[in-house]
Amino acid sequence: MTRHQKKRLLLFLACSIFIRAGLMAQDENHCVARKSPKKMAVESGLLIYQSQCISCHREDGSGTAAVPESLVPSALVTGNKKALIEYLVNGKNPADGSGRQTASHIMMGNPETTNEEISNVLTYVRHRFGNKSSMVKINEVKAVRGE
């Protein structure tokens, strides 16, 4: 092997090592900020809110004439998580526990909504509209549903 060929081989090997090291660093995402579970739930909850809730509760959570229940700082939203989950799943009136729809609580239940969707949308609502409360976890939704 000539001296020129040896230099080219060494240069090729050095470049291969540096390129491989750079690709490995990219795979480990050293520069990417990781999202917290709450932030991911809030982002997913926003999409659910926009597709299923916004027509009645409005973009700002203030409600409409037909839905006077405002989500803007709301004791229902920031209070007992179990009551809030029951309200979303069953549409029941948490104030009297009757399950009847009253004039001020006309929201229908959502039994077909998945545990994850409920967890995410409630976490979103508990985080927005002036509400600052803890996230609703999937196991809390499962417990309310008896799963």
Coordinates of N, CA, C and O in Angstrom, one line a residue:
M1 N 0.9 -1.2 0.0 CA 0.0 0.0 0.0 C 0.9 1.2 0.0 O 1.8 1.3 0.8
T2 N 0.6 2.1 -0.9 CA 1.4 3.3 -1.0 C 1.1 4.3 0.1 O 0.1 4.2 0.8
R3 N 2.0 5.3 0.3 CA 1.8 6.3 1.3 C 0.6 7.1 1.1 O -0.2 7.4 2.0
H4 N 0.3 7.4 -0.1 CA -0.9 8.2 -0.5 C -2.2 7.4 -0.1 O -3.2 7.9 0.4
Q5 N -2.2 6.1 -0.4 CA -3.3 5.2 -0.1 C -3.5 5.1 1.4 O -4.7 5.1 1.9
K6 N -2.5 5.0 2.2 CA -2.6 5.0 3.6 C -3.2 6.2 4.2 O -4.0 6.2 5.1
K7 N -2.8 7.4 3.6 CA -3.4 8.7 4.1 C -4.9 8.7 3.8 O -5.7 9.1 4.6
R8 N -5.3 8.3 2.6 CA -6.7 8.2 2.2 C -7.5 7.3 3.1 O -8.6 7.6 3.6
L9 N -6.9 6.1 3.5 CA -7.6 5.2 4.3 C -7.7 5.8 5.7 O -8.8 5.7 6.3
L10 N -6.7 6.4 6.3 CA -6.8 7.0 7.6 C -7.8 8.1 7.6 O -8.6 8.3 8.5
L11 N -7.9 8.9 6.5 CA -8.8 10.0 6.4 C -10.3 9.4 6.4 O -11.2 9.9 7.0
F12 N -10.4 8.4 5.6 CA -11.7 7.7 5.5 C -12.2 7.2 6.9 O -13.3 7.4 7.3
L13 N -11.3 6.5 7.6 CA -11.6 6.0 8.9 C -12.0 7.1 9.9 O -12.9 6.9 10.7
A14 N -11.2 8.1 9.9 CA -11.4 9.2 10.8 C -12.8 9.9 10.5 O -13.6 10.1 11.4
C15 N -13.1 10.1 9.3 CA -14.4 10.7 8.9 C -15.5 9.7 9.3 O -16.6 10.2 9.8
S16 N -15.4 8.5 9.1 CA -16.4 7.5 9.5 C -16.7 7.5 11.0 O -17.8 7.5 11.4
I17 N -15.6 7.6 11.7 CA -15.8 7.7 13.2 C -16.5 8.9 13.6 O -17.5 8.9 14.4
F18 N -16.2 10.1 13.1 CA -16.8 11.4 13.5 C -18.2 11.4 13.0 O -19.1 11.9 13.7
I19 N -18.5 10.9 11.8 CA -19.9 10.9 11.3 C -20.7 10.0 12.2 O -21.8 10.4 12.6
R20 N -20.3 8.8 12.5 CA -21.0 7.9 13.4 C -21.3 8.5 14.7 O -22.3 8.4 15.3
A21 N -20.3 9.1 15.3 CA -20.4 9.8 16.6 C -21.5 10.9 16.6 O -22.3 11.0 17.5
G22 N -21.5 11.6 15.5 CA -22.5 12.7 15.3 C -23.9 12.1 15.2 O -24.9 12.6 15.8
L23 N -24.1 11.0 14.5 CA -25.4 10.4 14.3 C -25.8 9.8 15.6 O -27.0 9.9 16.0
M24 N -24.9 9.2 16.4 CA -25.3 8.6 17.7 C -25.8 9.7 18.6 O -26.7 9.6 19.4
A25 N -25.1 10.9 18.6 CA -25.5 12.0 19.5 C -26.9 12.5 19.1 O -27.8 12.8 19.9
Q26 N -27.2 12.5 17.8 CA -28.6 12.9 17.4 C -29.6 11.9 17.8 O -30.7 12.3 18.2
D27 N -29.3 10.6 17.8 CA -30.3 9.6 18.2 C -30.6 9.7 19.7 O -31.7 9.4 20.1
E28 N -29.7 10.2 20.5 CA -30.0 10.3 21.9 C -30.7 11.6 22.3 O -31.0 11.8 23.4
N29 N -30.9 12.5 21.3 CA -31.6 13.7 21.5 C -31.1 14.5 22.6 O -31.9 15.0 23.5
H30 N -29.8 14.8 22.7 CA -29.2 15.5 23.8 C -29.7 17.0 23.8 O -29.8 17.6 24.9
C31 N -30.1 17.5 22.7 CA -30.5 18.9 22.6 C -32.0 19.1 22.6 O -32.5 20.2 22.7
V32 N -32.8 18.1 22.6 CA -34.2 18.2 22.6 C -34.8 18.2 24.0 O -34.5 17.3 24.8
A33 N -35.6 19.2 24.3 CA -36.2 19.3 25.6 C -37.3 18.3 25.7 O -38.2 18.2 24.8
R34 N -37.3 17.5 26.7 CA -38.4 16.5 26.9 C -39.6 17.1 27.6 O -39.5 18.0 28.4
K35 N -40.8 16.7 27.1 CA -42.0 17.3 27.7 C -42.5 16.5 28.9 O -42.3 15.3 28.9
S36 N -43.0 17.2 29.8 CA -43.5 16.5 31.0 C -44.8 15.8 30.7 O -45.5 16.2 29.7
P37 N -45.2 14.8 31.4 CA -46.5 14.1 31.2 C -47.7 15.1 31.2 O -48.6 15.0 30.4
K38 N -47.6 16.1 32.2 CA -48.7 17.1 32.2 C -48.8 17.9 31.0 O -49.9 18.1 30.4
K39 N -47.6 18.3 30.5 CA -47.6 19.2 29.3 C -48.2 18.4 28.1 O -48.9 18.9 27.3
M40 N -47.8 17.1 28.0 CA -48.3 16.3 26.9 C -49.8 16.1 27.0 O -50.5 16.1 26.0
A41 N -50.3 15.9 28.2 CA -51.7 15.7 28.5 C -52.5 17.0 28.1 O -53.6 16.9 27.5
V42 N -51.9 18.1 28.5 CA -52.6 19.4 28.2 C -52.7 19.6 26.6 O -53.7 20.0 26.1
E43 N -51.6 19.3 25.9 CA -51.6 19.4 24.5 C -52.6 18.5 23.8 O -53.3 18.9 22.9
S44 N -52.7 17.2 24.3 CA -53.7 16.3 23.7 C -55.1 16.7 24.1 O -56.0 16.6 23.3
G45 N -55.2 17.2 25.4 CA -56.5 17.7 25.9 C -57.1 18.8 25.1 O -58.3 18.9 24.8
L46 N -56.2 19.7 24.6 CA -56.6 20.8 23.8 C -57.3 20.3 22.5 O -58.3 20.8 22.1
L47 N -56.7 19.3 21.9 CA -57.2 18.8 20.6 C -58.6 18.2 20.9 O -59.5 18.4 20.1
I48 N -58.8 17.5 22.0 CA -60.1 16.9 22.3 C -61.1 18.0 22.6 O -62.2 18.0 22.2
Y49 N -60.7 19.0 23.4 CA -61.5 20.1 23.7 C -62.0 20.8 22.5 O -63.2 21.1 22.3
Q50 N -61.1 21.0 21.5 CA -61.4 21.7 20.3 C -62.4 20.9 19.5 O -63.3 21.5 18.8
S51 N -62.3 19.6 19.5 CA -63.2 18.8 18.7 C -64.5 18.4 19.4 O -65.5 18.2 18.7
Q52 N -64.6 18.3 20.7 CA -65.8 17.9 21.4 C -66.4 18.8 22.3 O -67.6 18.7 22.7
C53 N -65.7 19.9 22.8 CA -66.2 20.7 23.9 C -66.5 22.2 23.5 O -67.3 22.9 24.0
I54 N -65.7 22.6 22.5 CA -65.6 24.1 22.2 C -67.0 24.6 21.7 O -67.3 25.8 22.0
S55 N -67.8 23.8 21.1 CA -69.1 24.3 20.6 C -70.0 24.8 21.7 O -70.7 25.8 21.5
C56 N -69.9 24.2 22.8 CA -70.8 24.6 24.0 C -70.0 25.5 25.0 O -70.6 26.5 25.5
H57 N -68.8 25.1 25.2 CA -68.0 25.8 26.3 C -67.2 27.0 25.7 O -66.6 27.7 26.5
R58 N -67.1 27.1 24.4 CA -66.4 28.2 23.7 C -64.9 28.1 23.9 O -64.4 27.4 24.8
E59 N -64.2 28.8 23.1 CA -62.8 28.8 23.1 C -62.2 29.3 24.4 O -61.2 28.8 24.9
D60 N -62.9 30.2 25.0 CA -62.4 30.8 26.2 C -62.9 30.1 27.5 O -62.6 30.6 28.6
G61 N -63.7 29.1 27.3 CA -64.3 28.4 28.5 C -65.4 29.1 29.2 O -65.9 28.6 30.2
S62 N -66.0 30.1 28.6 CA -67.0 30.9 29.3 C -68.4 30.4 29.1 O -69.3 30.8 29.8
G63 N -68.6 29.4 28.2 CA -69.9 28.9 28.0 C -70.8 29.7 27.1 O -70.4 30.8 26.6
T64 N -72.0 29.3 26.9 CA -73.0 30.0 26.0 C -74.2 30.2 26.9 O -74.3 29.7 28.0
A65 N -75.2 30.8 26.3 CA -76.5 31.0 26.9 C -77.1 29.6 27.3 O -77.7 29.4 28.3
A66 N -77.0 28.7 26.4 CA -77.5 27.3 26.6 C -76.7 26.5 27.6 O -77.1 25.6 28.1
V67 N -75.4 26.9 27.7 CA -74.5 26.2 28.6 C -73.9 27.3 29.6 O -72.8 27.8 29.4
P68 N -74.6 27.6 30.6 CA -74.1 28.7 31.5 C -73.0 28.3 32.4 O -72.4 29.1 33.1
E69 N -72.6 27.0 32.4 CA -71.5 26.5 33.2 C -70.2 27.0 32.7 O -69.7 26.5 31.7
S70 N -69.6 28.0 33.3 CA -68.4 28.6 32.9 C -67.2 27.7 33.4 O -67.3 27.2 34.5
L71 N -66.2 27.5 32.6 CA -65.0 26.8 33.1 C -64.0 27.8 33.6 O -62.9 27.3 34.0
V72 N -64.3 29.0 33.5 CA -63.3 30.1 33.9 C -63.5 30.3 35.4 O -64.6 30.4 35.8
P73 N -62.4 30.4 36.0 CA -62.2 29.7 37.3 C -63.4 29.1 37.9 O -64.4 29.8 38.2
S74 N -63.4 27.8 37.9 CA -64.5 27.0 38.3 C -64.2 26.1 39.4 O -63.3 25.3 39.4
A75 N -65.1 26.1 40.5 CA -64.9 25.2 41.6 C -65.1 23.7 41.2 O -64.5 22.8 41.7
L76 N -66.0 23.5 40.2 CA -66.3 22.2 39.7 C -65.0 21.6 39.1 O -64.6 20.5 39.3
V77 N -64.3 22.5 38.3 CA -63.1 22.0 37.6 C -62.0 21.8 38.5 O -61.2 20.8 38.4
T78 N -61.8 22.7 39.4 CA -60.6 22.6 40.3 C -60.8 21.8 41.6 O -59.9 21.6 42.3
G79 N -62.1 21.5 41.8 CA -62.4 20.8 43.1 C -62.1 19.3 43.0 O -61.1 18.8 42.4
N80 N -63.1 18.5 43.5 CA -63.0 17.0 43.6 C -62.9 16.4 42.2 O -63.8 16.5 41.4
K81 N -61.8 15.7 42.0 CA -61.5 15.1 40.7 C -62.5 14.0 40.4 O -63.0 13.9 39.2
K82 N -62.9 13.3 41.4 CA -63.9 12.2 41.2 C -65.2 12.7 40.7 O -65.8 12.2 39.7
A83 N -65.7 13.8 41.3 CA -66.9 14.4 40.9 C -66.8 14.9 39.4 O -67.8 14.8 38.6
L84 N -65.7 15.5 39.1 CA -65.5 16.0 37.8 C -65.5 14.9 36.7 O -66.1 15.0 35.7
I85 N -64.8 13.8 37.0 CA -64.7 12.7 36.1 C -66.1 12.1 35.9 O -66.6 11.8 34.8
E86 N -66.9 11.9 37.0 CA -68.2 11.4 37.0 C -69.1 12.3 36.1 O -69.9 11.8 35.3
Y87 N -69.0 13.6 36.3 CA -69.8 14.5 35.5 C -69.5 14.4 34.0 O -70.4 14.4 33.2
L88 N -68.2 14.3 33.6 CA -67.9 14.1 32.2 C -68.3 12.8 31.6 O -68.9 12.7 30.6
V89 N -68.1 11.7 32.4 CA -68.5 10.4 31.9 C -70.0 10.2 31.8 O -70.5 9.7 30.8
N90 N -70.7 10.5 32.9 CA -72.1 10.2 33.1 C -73.0 11.4 32.8 O -74.2 11.1 32.6
G91 N -72.5 12.6 32.7 CA -73.4 13.7 32.5 C -74.2 14.0 33.8 O -75.2 14.7 33.7
K92 N -73.8 13.4 34.9 CA -74.7 13.6 36.1 C -74.3 14.9 36.8 O -73.3 15.4 36.7
N93 N -75.3 15.4 37.5 CA -75.2 16.6 38.3 C -74.4 16.3 39.5 O -75.0 15.7 40.4
P94 N -73.2 16.7 39.7 CA -72.4 16.4 40.9 C -73.0 17.1 42.1 O -72.7 16.6 43.2
A95 N -73.7 18.1 42.0 CA -74.3 18.8 43.2 C -75.3 18.0 43.9 O -75.3 17.9 45.1
D96 N -76.1 17.3 43.2 CA -77.1 16.5 43.9 C -77.0 15.0 43.7 O -77.7 14.2 44.3
G97 N -76.1 14.5 42.8 CA -75.8 13.1 42.6 C -76.9 12.4 42.0 O -76.9 11.1 41.9
S98 N -77.9 13.0 41.4 CA -79.1 12.4 40.9 C -79.0 11.8 39.5 O -79.7 10.9 39.2
G99 N -78.0 12.3 38.8 CA -77.9 11.8 37.4 C -78.9 12.5 36.5 O -78.9 12.3 35.3
R100 N -79.8 13.3 37.0 CA -80.8 14.0 36.2 C -80.1 15.3 35.6 O -79.3 15.9 36.2
Q101 N -80.6 15.6 34.4 CA -80.1 16.9 33.8 C -81.0 18.0 34.3 O -82.2 17.9 34.3
T102 N -80.3 19.0 34.8 CA -81.1 20.2 35.3 C -80.8 21.4 34.3 O -80.0 21.2 33.4
A103 N -81.5 22.4 34.5 CA -81.4 23.6 33.5 C -79.9 24.1 33.4 O -79.5 24.5 32.4
S104 N -79.2 24.0 34.6 CA -77.9 24.6 34.5 C -76.8 23.5 34.3 O -75.7 23.8 34.1
H105 N -77.2 22.2 34.2 CA -76.3 21.1 33.9 C -76.9 20.3 32.8 O -77.4 19.2 33.0
I106 N -76.8 20.8 31.5 CA -77.4 20.0 30.4 C -76.4 19.2 29.7 O -76.7 18.6 28.6
M107 N -75.2 19.1 30.1 CA -74.2 18.3 29.4 C -74.5 16.8 29.5 O -74.8 16.3 30.5
M108 N -74.5 16.2 28.3 CA -74.8 14.7 28.3 C -73.5 14.0 28.7 O -72.4 14.5 28.6
G109 N -73.7 12.7 29.0 CA -72.5 11.9 29.4 C -71.7 11.5 28.2 O -72.1 11.6 27.1
N110 N -70.5 11.0 28.5 CA -69.6 10.6 27.4 C -69.0 9.2 27.7 O -67.8 9.0 27.8
P111 N -69.9 8.2 27.8 CA -69.4 6.9 28.2 C -68.5 6.2 27.1 O -67.7 5.4 27.4
E112 N -68.6 6.7 25.9 CA -67.7 6.1 24.8 C -66.3 6.7 24.8 O -65.4 6.2 24.1
T113 N -66.1 7.8 25.5 CA -64.8 8.4 25.5 C -63.8 7.6 26.2 O -64.1 7.0 27.3
T114 N -62.6 7.5 25.7 CA -61.6 6.6 26.4 C -61.1 7.2 27.7 O -61.2 8.4 27.9
N115 N -60.5 6.4 28.5 CA -59.9 6.9 29.8 C -58.9 7.9 29.5 O -58.8 8.9 30.2
E116 N -58.0 7.7 28.5 CA -57.0 8.6 28.2 C -57.5 9.9 27.7 O -57.0 11.0 28.1
E117 N -58.6 9.9 26.9 CA -59.2 11.1 26.4 C -59.8 11.9 27.5 O -59.6 13.2 27.6
I118 N -60.4 11.3 28.4 CA -61.0 11.9 29.6 C -59.9 12.5 30.5 O -60.0 13.7 30.9
S119 N -58.9 11.8 30.7 CA -57.7 12.2 31.5 C -57.1 13.5 30.9 O -56.9 14.5 31.5
N120 N -56.9 13.4 29.6 CA -56.3 14.6 28.9 C -57.1 15.8 28.8 O -56.6 16.9 29.1
V121 N -58.4 15.7 28.5 CA -59.2 16.9 28.4 C -59.5 17.5 29.7 O -59.5 18.7 29.9
L122 N -59.6 16.7 30.8 CA -59.8 17.2 32.1 C -58.5 17.9 32.6 O -58.6 18.9 33.3
T123 N -57.4 17.3 32.3 CA -56.1 17.9 32.6 C -56.0 19.3 31.9 O -55.6 20.3 32.5
Y124 N -56.4 19.3 30.7 CA -56.4 20.6 29.9 C -57.3 21.6 30.6 O -56.8 22.8 30.9
V125 N -58.5 21.3 30.9 CA -59.4 22.2 31.5 C -59.0 22.7 32.9 O -59.1 23.8 33.2
R126 N -58.4 21.7 33.6 CA -57.9 22.1 35.0 C -56.6 22.9 34.9 O -56.2 23.5 35.9
H127 N -56.1 23.0 33.8 CA -54.8 23.8 33.6 C -55.1 25.2 32.9 O -54.3 26.1 33.0
R128 N -56.2 25.3 32.2 CA -56.5 26.5 31.4 C -57.6 27.3 32.1 O -58.2 27.0 33.1
F129 N -58.0 28.4 31.4 CA -59.1 29.3 31.8 C -59.0 29.9 33.2 O -59.9 30.1 33.9
G130 N -57.7 30.1 33.7 CA -57.5 30.6 35.0 C -57.5 29.5 36.1 O -57.3 29.8 37.3
N131 N -57.7 28.3 35.7 CA -57.6 27.1 36.6 C -56.2 26.6 36.7 O -55.6 26.5 35.7
K132 N -55.7 26.4 37.8 CA -54.3 25.8 38.0 C -54.4 24.7 39.0 O -54.3 24.9 40.2
S133 N -54.7 23.5 38.5 CA -54.9 22.3 39.3 C -54.1 21.2 38.8 O -53.6 21.2 37.6
S134 N -54.0 20.1 39.6 CA -53.2 19.0 39.2 C -53.8 18.2 38.0 O -55.0 18.4 37.7
M135 N -53.0 17.4 37.4 CA -53.6 16.6 36.3 C -54.5 15.5 36.7 O -54.4 15.0 37.9
V136 N -55.4 15.1 35.8 CA -56.2 13.9 36.1 C -55.5 12.7 35.5 O -55.2 12.8 34.3
K137 N -55.2 11.7 36.2 CA -54.5 10.6 35.7 C -55.5 9.5 35.2 O -56.6 9.4 35.7
I138 N -55.0 8.7 34.3 CA -55.8 7.6 33.7 C -56.3 6.7 34.8 O -57.5 6.3 34.8
N139 N -55.5 6.4 35.8 CA -55.9 5.4 36.8 C -57.0 6.0 37.7 O -57.9 5.3 38.2
E140 N -57.1 7.3 37.8 CA -58.2 8.0 38.5 C -59.5 7.8 37.7 O -60.6 7.6 38.3
V141 N -59.4 7.9 36.4 CA -60.6 7.8 35.5 C -61.1 6.3 35.6 O -62.3 6.0 35.7
K142 N -60.1 5.4 35.5 CA -60.4 3.9 35.6 C -61.1 3.6 37.0 O -62.1 2.8 37.0
A143 N -60.6 4.2 38.0 CA -61.2 4.0 39.3 C -62.7 4.4 39.4 O -63.6 3.7 39.9
V144 N -63.0 5.6 38.8 CA -64.4 6.1 38.8 C -65.2 5.2 37.9 O -66.4 4.9 38.3
R145 N -64.7 4.6 36.9 CA -65.4 3.7 36.0 C -65.5 2.3 36.5 O -66.2 1.5 36.0
G146 N -64.8 2.0 37.6 CA -64.8 0.7 38.2 C -64.0 -0.3 37.4 O -64.3 -1.5 37.4
E147 N -63.0 0.2 36.7 CA -62.1 -0.7 35.9 C -60.9 -1.1 36.6 O -60.3 -0.4 37.4

